[in-house]
């Protein structure tokens, strides 16, 4: 039994006590593992609105870093559910205070943890703490303090890897604070990198018209054309030659068979994903848009790494609940190796989401892994498809 994956906090605590007694664990020596079980129990109590027991088991976590991690997770859950924002506010604020109380304390560094690595680790840890508090403050209508804490968060992370939701919040807070020049420069940079949301594009146009008195639509069109040209140039350097795609014959959710061989003569895009993979799920709406934009291309969404005897039913339920209307295929479990799946292994994919672009002759031309934001995926994958179409 995986203790921390239980939905019942009492089962988590019972499992923790069983493990400690069975293996006679020294709870001081194995602080981290015990903290994880206590933190998991605290979070499940929180999800049940049992704030008393949430606080009780949160306070039982011994390691301060583990404690701030679970406090931040809890504050983020409350923010996402848009309930108990005052409680979330207090929790996020306490998280920052606790973090700032130990981040420079030499005794807080675990034994055997290199000092420079610990300092770098602590700097990265600060980002979600400040960001969560900024989001909660923004939701409470406190734009000024929200901007202050979001900028503190961005000091602790490379802004080049900013998520689109964070970038949109940042531009919105700058505009709310009347930092128009700063907001304009930020939005222009994001537009040139192809990372703007629809809201950010509208913000850019408004500021462009305000600051330059020129045609904002023409400016945005020019930026996007240059951006797409740059993507095409960068993507063309990643083309793969001479590698034939592995054949497969997989079942759809309805039980029909689809083979790669039967699609010879068509460009095929494979998207490896899973119902438990958050970046995979976030990328599906973008994939659907690219799919509709390219009716002459076959898109196959291979759901993989779904273990258990109820995997197919679980996938069907997920697809129905999320109203996913895509060509979904189910990867085949490797009976010789539990947890391994045949198709994803044949394509040597180690993490998902992963995209594979196959040309009309059945050769792999492009391969990409991960998902950062919608615009990047749209521009990069569309550039790959366009290049293969021209071959």
Coordinates of N, CA and C in Angstrom, one line a residue, residues 3-175:
X3 N 1.2 4.6 1.2 CA 0.5 5.4 2.3 C 0.1 6.8 1.9
X4 N 1.0 7.5 1.2 CA 0.7 8.9 0.9 C -0.3 9.1 -0.2
X5 N -0.7 8.1 -0.9 CA -1.7 8.2 -2.0 C -3.1 7.9 -1.5
X6 N -3.3 7.6 -0.2 CA -4.6 7.4 0.3 C -5.4 8.7 0.4
X7 N -6.7 8.6 0.2 CA -7.6 9.8 0.2 C -8.2 10.0 1.6
X8 N -8.0 9.0 2.5 CA -8.5 9.0 3.8 C -7.3 9.4 4.8
X9 N -7.3 10.5 5.4 CA -6.2 10.9 6.3 C -5.9 9.9 7.4
X10 N -7.0 9.3 7.9 CA -6.8 8.3 9.0 C -6.1 7.1 8.5
X11 N -6.3 6.7 7.3 CA -5.5 5.6 6.7 C -4.0 5.9 6.5
X12 N -3.8 7.2 6.2 CA -2.4 7.7 6.0 C -1.7 7.6 7.4
X13 N -2.4 8.1 8.4 CA -1.8 8.1 9.8 C -1.6 6.6 10.3
X14 N -2.6 5.8 10.0 CA -2.5 4.4 10.4 C -1.4 3.7 9.7
X15 N -1.2 4.0 8.4 CA -0.2 3.4 7.6 C 1.2 3.8 8.1
X16 N 1.3 5.1 8.5 CA 2.5 5.7 9.0 C 2.9 5.0 10.3
X17 N 2.0 4.8 11.2 CA 2.2 4.2 12.5 C 2.6 2.7 12.3
X18 N 2.0 2.1 11.3 CA 2.3 0.7 11.0 C 3.8 0.5 10.5
X19 N 4.1 1.4 9.6 CA 5.5 1.4 9.1 C 6.5 1.7 10.2
X20 N 6.2 2.6 11.0 CA 7.2 3.0 12.1 C 7.4 1.8 13.1
X21 N 6.2 1.1 13.4 CA 6.3 0.0 14.3 C 6.9 -1.2 13.7
X22 N 6.5 -1.5 12.4 CA 6.9 -2.7 11.7 C 8.5 -2.7 11.5
X23 N 8.9 -1.6 11.0 CA 10.4 -1.5 10.7 C 11.2 -0.8 11.8
X24 N 10.5 -0.5 12.9 CA 11.2 0.1 14.1 C 12.0 1.3 13.7
X25 N 11.3 2.2 12.9 CA 12.0 3.3 12.4 C 12.3 4.4 13.5
X26 N 13.5 4.9 13.4 CA 13.9 6.0 14.2 C 13.3 7.3 13.6
X27 N 12.3 7.8 14.2 CA 11.6 9.0 13.6 C 12.5 10.2 13.5
X28 N 13.6 10.3 14.3 CA 14.5 11.4 14.1 C 15.4 11.2 12.9
X29 N 15.8 9.9 12.7 CA 16.7 9.6 11.6 C 15.9 9.7 10.3
X30 N 14.7 9.2 10.3 CA 13.9 9.2 9.1 C 12.8 10.4 9.1
X31 N 13.3 11.5 9.6 CA 12.4 12.7 9.7 C 11.7 13.0 8.4
X32 N 12.4 13.0 7.3 CA 11.8 13.5 6.0 C 10.7 12.6 5.6
X33 N 10.9 11.3 5.7 CA 9.8 10.3 5.3 C 8.6 10.4 6.2
X34 N 8.8 10.6 7.5 CA 7.7 10.7 8.4 C 7.0 12.0 8.2
X35 N 7.8 13.1 7.9 CA 7.2 14.4 7.6 C 6.3 14.4 6.4
X36 N 6.7 13.6 5.4 CA 5.9 13.5 4.2 C 4.5 12.9 4.5
X37 N 4.5 11.9 5.3 CA 3.3 11.2 5.7 C 2.4 12.1 6.5
X38 N 3.0 12.9 7.4 CA 2.2 13.8 8.2 C 1.7 14.9 7.4
X39 N 2.5 15.4 6.4 CA 2.1 16.5 5.5 C 0.9 16.0 4.6
X40 N 1.0 14.8 4.1 CA 0.0 14.2 3.3 C -1.3 14.1 4.0
X41 N -1.3 13.7 5.3 CA -2.5 13.6 6.1 C -3.0 15.0 6.3
X42 N -2.2 16.0 6.6 CA -2.6 17.4 6.8 C -3.4 17.9 5.6
X43 N -2.8 17.6 4.4 CA -3.5 18.1 3.2 C -4.8 17.4 2.9
X44 N -4.9 16.1 3.2 CA -6.2 15.5 3.0 C -7.2 16.0 4.0
X45 N -6.8 16.3 5.3 CA -7.7 16.9 6.2 C -8.2 18.3 5.7
X46 N -7.3 19.1 5.1 CA -7.6 20.4 4.5 C -8.7 20.2 3.4
X47 N -8.5 19.2 2.6 CA -9.4 19.0 1.4 C -10.8 18.6 1.9
X48 N -10.9 18.1 3.2 CA -12.2 17.8 3.8 C -12.7 18.9 4.7
X49 N -12.0 20.1 4.6 CA -12.4 21.3 5.4 C -12.3 21.1 6.9
X50 N -11.4 20.1 7.2 CA -11.1 19.9 8.6 C -9.9 20.7 9.0
X51 N -10.1 22.0 9.3 CA -8.9 22.9 9.5 C -8.2 22.6 10.8
X52 N -9.0 22.1 11.8 CA -8.4 21.8 13.1 C -7.3 20.7 13.0
X53 N -7.7 19.6 12.4 CA -6.7 18.5 12.2 C -5.6 18.9 11.2
X54 N -6.0 19.7 10.2 CA -5.0 20.2 9.3 C -3.9 20.9 10.0
X55 N -4.3 21.8 10.9 CA -3.3 22.6 11.7 C -2.5 21.7 12.6
X56 N -3.2 20.7 13.2 CA -2.6 19.8 14.2 C -1.5 19.1 13.6
X57 N -1.7 18.5 12.4 CA -0.7 17.6 11.8 C 0.4 18.5 11.0
X58 N 0.0 19.6 10.6 CA 1.0 20.5 10.0 C 2.0 20.9 11.0
X59 N 1.6 21.1 12.3 CA 2.5 21.5 13.3 C 3.3 20.4 13.8
X60 N 3.0 19.1 13.5 CA 3.7 17.9 13.9 C 4.9 17.7 12.9
X61 N 4.9 18.4 11.8 CA 6.0 18.3 10.9 C 7.3 18.9 11.5
X62 N 8.4 18.1 11.6 CA 9.5 18.6 12.3 C 10.4 19.5 11.5
X63 N 10.7 19.1 10.2 CA 11.6 19.9 9.4 C 10.9 21.2 8.9
X64 N 11.6 22.3 9.1 CA 10.9 23.6 8.8 C 10.7 23.7 7.3
X65 N 11.7 23.2 6.5 CA 11.5 23.3 5.0 C 10.3 22.5 4.6
X66 N 10.1 21.3 5.1 CA 9.0 20.4 4.8 C 7.7 21.1 5.3
X67 N 7.7 21.8 6.4 CA 6.5 22.5 6.9 C 6.1 23.6 6.0
X68 N 7.1 24.4 5.5 CA 6.7 25.5 4.6 C 6.2 25.0 3.3
X69 N 6.8 23.8 2.8 CA 6.3 23.2 1.6 C 4.8 22.8 1.6
X70 N 4.4 22.2 2.7 CA 3.0 21.8 2.9 C 2.1 23.0 3.2
X71 N 2.6 24.0 3.8 CA 1.8 25.2 4.1 C 1.5 25.8 2.7
X72 N 2.5 25.9 1.9 CA 2.3 26.5 0.5 C 1.4 25.7 -0.3
X73 N 1.5 24.4 -0.3 CA 0.6 23.5 -1.0 C -0.8 23.8 -0.6
X74 N -1.0 23.9 0.7 CA -2.4 24.1 1.3 C -2.9 25.5 0.8
X75 N -2.1 26.5 0.9 CA -2.5 27.9 0.5 C -2.9 27.9 -1.0
X76 N -2.1 27.1 -1.8 CA -2.4 27.1 -3.2 C -3.7 26.3 -3.5
X77 N -4.0 25.3 -2.8 CA -5.2 24.5 -2.9 C -6.4 25.4 -2.6
X78 N -6.3 26.2 -1.5 CA -7.4 27.1 -1.1 C -7.6 28.2 -2.2
X79 N -6.5 28.7 -2.7 CA -6.6 29.7 -3.8 C -7.3 29.2 -5.0
X80 N -6.8 28.0 -5.5 CA -7.4 27.4 -6.7 C -8.9 27.1 -6.5
X81 N -9.3 26.7 -5.3 CA -10.7 26.4 -5.1 C -11.5 27.7 -4.8
X82 N -10.8 28.8 -4.7 CA -11.5 30.1 -4.4 C -12.4 30.1 -3.2
X83 N -11.9 29.5 -2.1 CA -12.6 29.5 -0.9 C -11.7 29.7 0.3
X84 N -12.2 30.3 1.3 CA -11.4 30.6 2.5 C -10.1 31.4 2.2
X85 N -10.3 32.4 1.4 CA -9.1 33.2 1.0 C -8.5 33.9 2.2
X86 N -9.2 34.3 3.2 CA -8.6 34.9 4.3 C -7.7 33.9 5.1
X87 N -8.2 32.6 5.2 CA -7.4 31.6 5.8 C -6.1 31.3 4.9
X88 N -6.3 31.3 3.6 CA -5.2 31.1 2.6 C -4.2 32.2 2.8
X89 N -4.7 33.5 2.9 CA -3.9 34.6 3.1 C -3.0 34.5 4.3
X90 N -3.6 34.1 5.4 CA -2.8 34.0 6.7 C -1.8 32.8 6.6
X91 N -2.2 31.8 5.9 CA -1.3 30.6 5.7 C -0.1 31.0 4.8
X92 N -0.4 31.7 3.7 CA 0.7 32.1 2.8 C 1.7 33.0 3.5
X93 N 1.1 34.0 4.3 CA 1.9 34.9 5.0 C 2.8 34.2 6.0
X94 N 2.3 33.3 6.7 CA 3.0 32.5 7.7 C 4.1 31.7 7.0
X95 N 3.8 31.2 5.8 CA 4.8 30.4 5.1 C 6.0 31.3 4.8
X96 N 5.8 32.5 4.3 CA 6.9 33.4 4.0 C 7.7 33.7 5.3
X97 N 7.0 34.0 6.4 CA 7.7 34.4 7.6 C 8.5 33.2 8.1
X98 N 8.0 32.0 8.0 CA 8.8 30.9 8.5 C 10.0 30.6 7.6
X99 N 9.7 30.7 6.3 CA 10.8 30.6 5.3 C 12.0 31.6 5.6
X100 N 11.6 32.8 5.8 CA 12.6 33.9 6.0 C 13.3 33.8 7.3
X101 N 12.7 33.0 8.3 CA 13.3 32.8 9.6 C 14.4 31.8 9.5
X102 N 14.4 30.9 8.6 CA 15.4 29.8 8.6 C 16.2 29.8 7.3
X103 N 15.9 30.6 6.3 CA 16.6 30.5 5.0 C 18.1 30.8 5.2
X104 N 18.5 31.7 6.1 CA 19.9 32.0 6.3 C 20.5 31.4 7.5
X105 N 19.7 30.5 8.2 CA 20.2 29.8 9.4 C 21.1 28.6 9.0
X106 N 22.4 28.7 9.4 CA 23.3 27.5 9.0 C 22.8 26.2 9.6
X107 N 22.1 26.2 10.7 CA 21.6 25.0 11.3 C 20.4 24.4 10.6
X108 N 19.8 25.1 9.7 CA 18.7 24.6 8.9 C 19.2 23.7 7.8
X109 N 20.4 23.9 7.4 CA 21.0 23.1 6.2 C 21.2 21.7 6.7
X110 N 20.6 20.7 6.0 CA 20.8 19.3 6.3 C 22.2 18.9 6.3
X111 N 22.6 17.9 7.1 CA 23.9 17.4 7.1 C 24.2 16.8 5.8
X112 N 25.4 17.1 5.2 CA 25.8 16.5 3.9 C 25.3 17.3 2.7
X113 N 24.6 18.4 3.0 CA 24.1 19.3 1.9 C 25.1 20.4 1.7
X114 N 25.7 20.4 0.5 CA 26.7 21.4 0.2 C 26.1 22.8 0.4
X115 N 26.9 23.7 0.9 CA 26.4 25.1 1.3 C 25.9 25.8 0.0
X116 N 26.7 25.8 -1.0 CA 26.2 26.5 -2.3 C 25.0 25.9 -2.9
X117 N 24.9 24.6 -2.8 CA 23.7 23.9 -3.4 C 22.5 24.2 -2.5
X118 N 22.7 24.3 -1.2 CA 21.6 24.6 -0.3 C 21.1 26.0 -0.5
X119 N 22.0 27.0 -0.7 CA 21.6 28.4 -1.0 C 20.9 28.5 -2.3
X120 N 21.3 27.8 -3.3 CA 20.6 27.8 -4.6 C 19.2 27.1 -4.4
X121 N 19.2 26.0 -3.7 CA 17.9 25.3 -3.4 C 16.9 26.2 -2.7
X122 N 17.4 26.9 -1.7 CA 16.5 27.8 -0.9 C 16.0 29.0 -1.7
X123 N 16.9 29.5 -2.7 CA 16.4 30.6 -3.5 C 15.3 30.1 -4.5
X124 N 15.4 28.9 -5.0 CA 14.4 28.4 -5.9 C 13.1 28.1 -5.1
X125 N 13.3 27.7 -3.8 CA 12.1 27.4 -3.0 C 11.3 28.6 -2.7
X126 N 11.9 29.8 -2.7 CA 11.2 31.0 -2.4 C 10.2 31.4 -3.4
X127 N 10.5 31.0 -4.7 CA 9.6 31.4 -5.8 C 8.1 31.1 -5.5
X128 N 7.8 29.8 -5.3 CA 6.4 29.5 -5.1 C 5.7 30.1 -3.9
X129 N 6.5 30.3 -2.8 CA 6.0 30.9 -1.6 C 5.5 32.3 -1.9
X130 N 6.4 33.1 -2.5 CA 6.0 34.5 -2.8 C 4.9 34.6 -3.9
X131 N 5.0 33.7 -4.9 CA 4.0 33.7 -6.0 C 2.6 33.4 -5.4
X132 N 2.5 32.4 -4.6 CA 1.2 32.0 -4.0 C 0.6 33.2 -3.3
X133 N 1.4 33.8 -2.4 CA 0.9 35.0 -1.7 C 0.5 36.1 -2.6
X134 N 1.2 36.3 -3.7 CA 0.9 37.4 -4.6 C -0.5 37.1 -5.3
X135 N -0.7 35.8 -5.7 CA -1.9 35.5 -6.3 C -3.1 35.6 -5.4
X136 N -2.9 35.3 -4.1 CA -4.0 35.4 -3.1 C -4.3 36.9 -2.9
X137 N -3.3 37.7 -2.7 CA -3.4 39.2 -2.6 C -4.2 39.8 -3.7
X138 N -3.8 39.3 -4.9 CA -4.5 39.8 -6.1 C -6.0 39.5 -6.1
X139 N -6.3 38.2 -5.7 CA -7.7 37.8 -5.7 C -8.4 38.6 -4.6
X140 N -7.8 39.1 -3.6 CA -8.4 39.9 -2.6 C -8.4 41.4 -2.9
X141 N -8.0 41.7 -4.2 CA -8.0 43.1 -4.6 C -6.9 44.0 -4.1
X142 N -5.8 43.4 -3.6 CA -4.7 44.1 -3.1 C -3.5 44.1 -4.1
X143 N -3.7 44.9 -5.2 CA -2.8 44.9 -6.3 C -1.4 45.3 -6.0
X144 N -1.3 46.3 -5.1 CA 0.1 46.9 -4.8 C 0.9 45.8 -4.0
X145 N 0.4 45.3 -2.9 CA 1.2 44.2 -2.2 C 1.4 43.0 -3.1
X146 N 0.4 42.7 -4.0 CA 0.6 41.5 -4.8 C 1.8 41.7 -5.8
X147 N 1.9 42.9 -6.3 CA 3.0 43.2 -7.2 C 4.3 43.1 -6.5
X148 N 4.4 43.6 -5.3 CA 5.6 43.6 -4.5 C 6.1 42.1 -4.3
X149 N 5.1 41.2 -3.9 CA 5.5 39.8 -3.6 C 5.8 39.1 -4.9
X150 N 5.1 39.4 -6.0 CA 5.4 38.7 -7.3 C 6.8 39.1 -7.8
X151 N 7.2 40.3 -7.6 CA 8.5 40.7 -8.0 C 9.6 40.1 -7.1
X152 N 9.2 39.9 -5.9 CA 10.2 39.1 -5.0 C 10.3 37.7 -5.5
X153 N 9.2 37.1 -5.9 CA 9.2 35.8 -6.5 C 10.1 35.7 -7.7
X154 N 9.9 36.7 -8.6 CA 10.7 36.7 -9.9 C 12.2 36.9 -9.7
X155 N 12.5 37.5 -8.6 CA 14.0 37.7 -8.2 C 14.6 36.3 -8.0
X156 N 13.8 35.3 -7.7 CA 14.3 34.0 -7.3 C 14.1 33.0 -8.4
X157 N 13.8 33.4 -9.6 CA 13.6 32.5 -10.7 C 13.9 33.2 -12.0
X158 N 14.4 32.4 -13.0 CA 14.7 33.0 -14.3 C 13.4 33.4 -15.0
X159 N 13.2 34.6 -15.3 CA 12.0 35.1 -15.8 C 11.8 34.5 -17.3
X160 N 12.8 34.0 -17.9 CA 12.7 33.4 -19.2 C 11.8 32.1 -19.1
X161 N 11.7 31.5 -17.9 CA 10.9 30.3 -17.8 C 9.6 30.6 -17.0
X162 N 9.1 31.8 -17.1 CA 7.9 32.2 -16.4 C 6.6 31.5 -17.1
X163 N 5.8 30.9 -16.3 CA 4.5 30.3 -16.8 C 3.6 31.5 -17.3
X164 N 2.8 31.2 -18.3 CA 1.9 32.2 -18.9 C 1.0 32.8 -17.9
X165 N 0.5 32.0 -16.9 CA -0.5 32.5 -15.9 C 0.3 33.6 -15.1
X166 N 1.5 33.3 -14.8 CA 2.3 34.2 -13.9 C 2.6 35.5 -14.7
X167 N 3.0 35.3 -16.0 CA 3.3 36.5 -16.9 C 2.1 37.4 -17.0
X168 N 0.9 36.8 -17.2 CA -0.3 37.6 -17.3 C -0.6 38.3 -16.0
X169 N -0.4 37.6 -14.9 CA -0.6 38.3 -13.6 C 0.3 39.5 -13.4
X170 N 1.6 39.3 -13.8 CA 2.6 40.3 -13.7 C 2.2 41.5 -14.5
X171 N 1.9 41.3 -15.8 CA 1.5 42.5 -16.6 C 0.3 43.2 -16.1
X172 N -0.7 42.4 -15.6 CA -1.9 43.0 -15.1 C -1.6 43.9 -13.8
X173 N -0.7 43.4 -13.0 CA -0.4 44.1 -11.8 C 0.4 45.4 -12.1
X174 N 1.3 45.3 -13.1 CA 2.0 46.5 -13.5 C 1.1 47.5 -14.0
X175 N 0.1 47.1 -14.8 CA -0.8 48.1 -15.4 C -1.7 48.7 -14.3

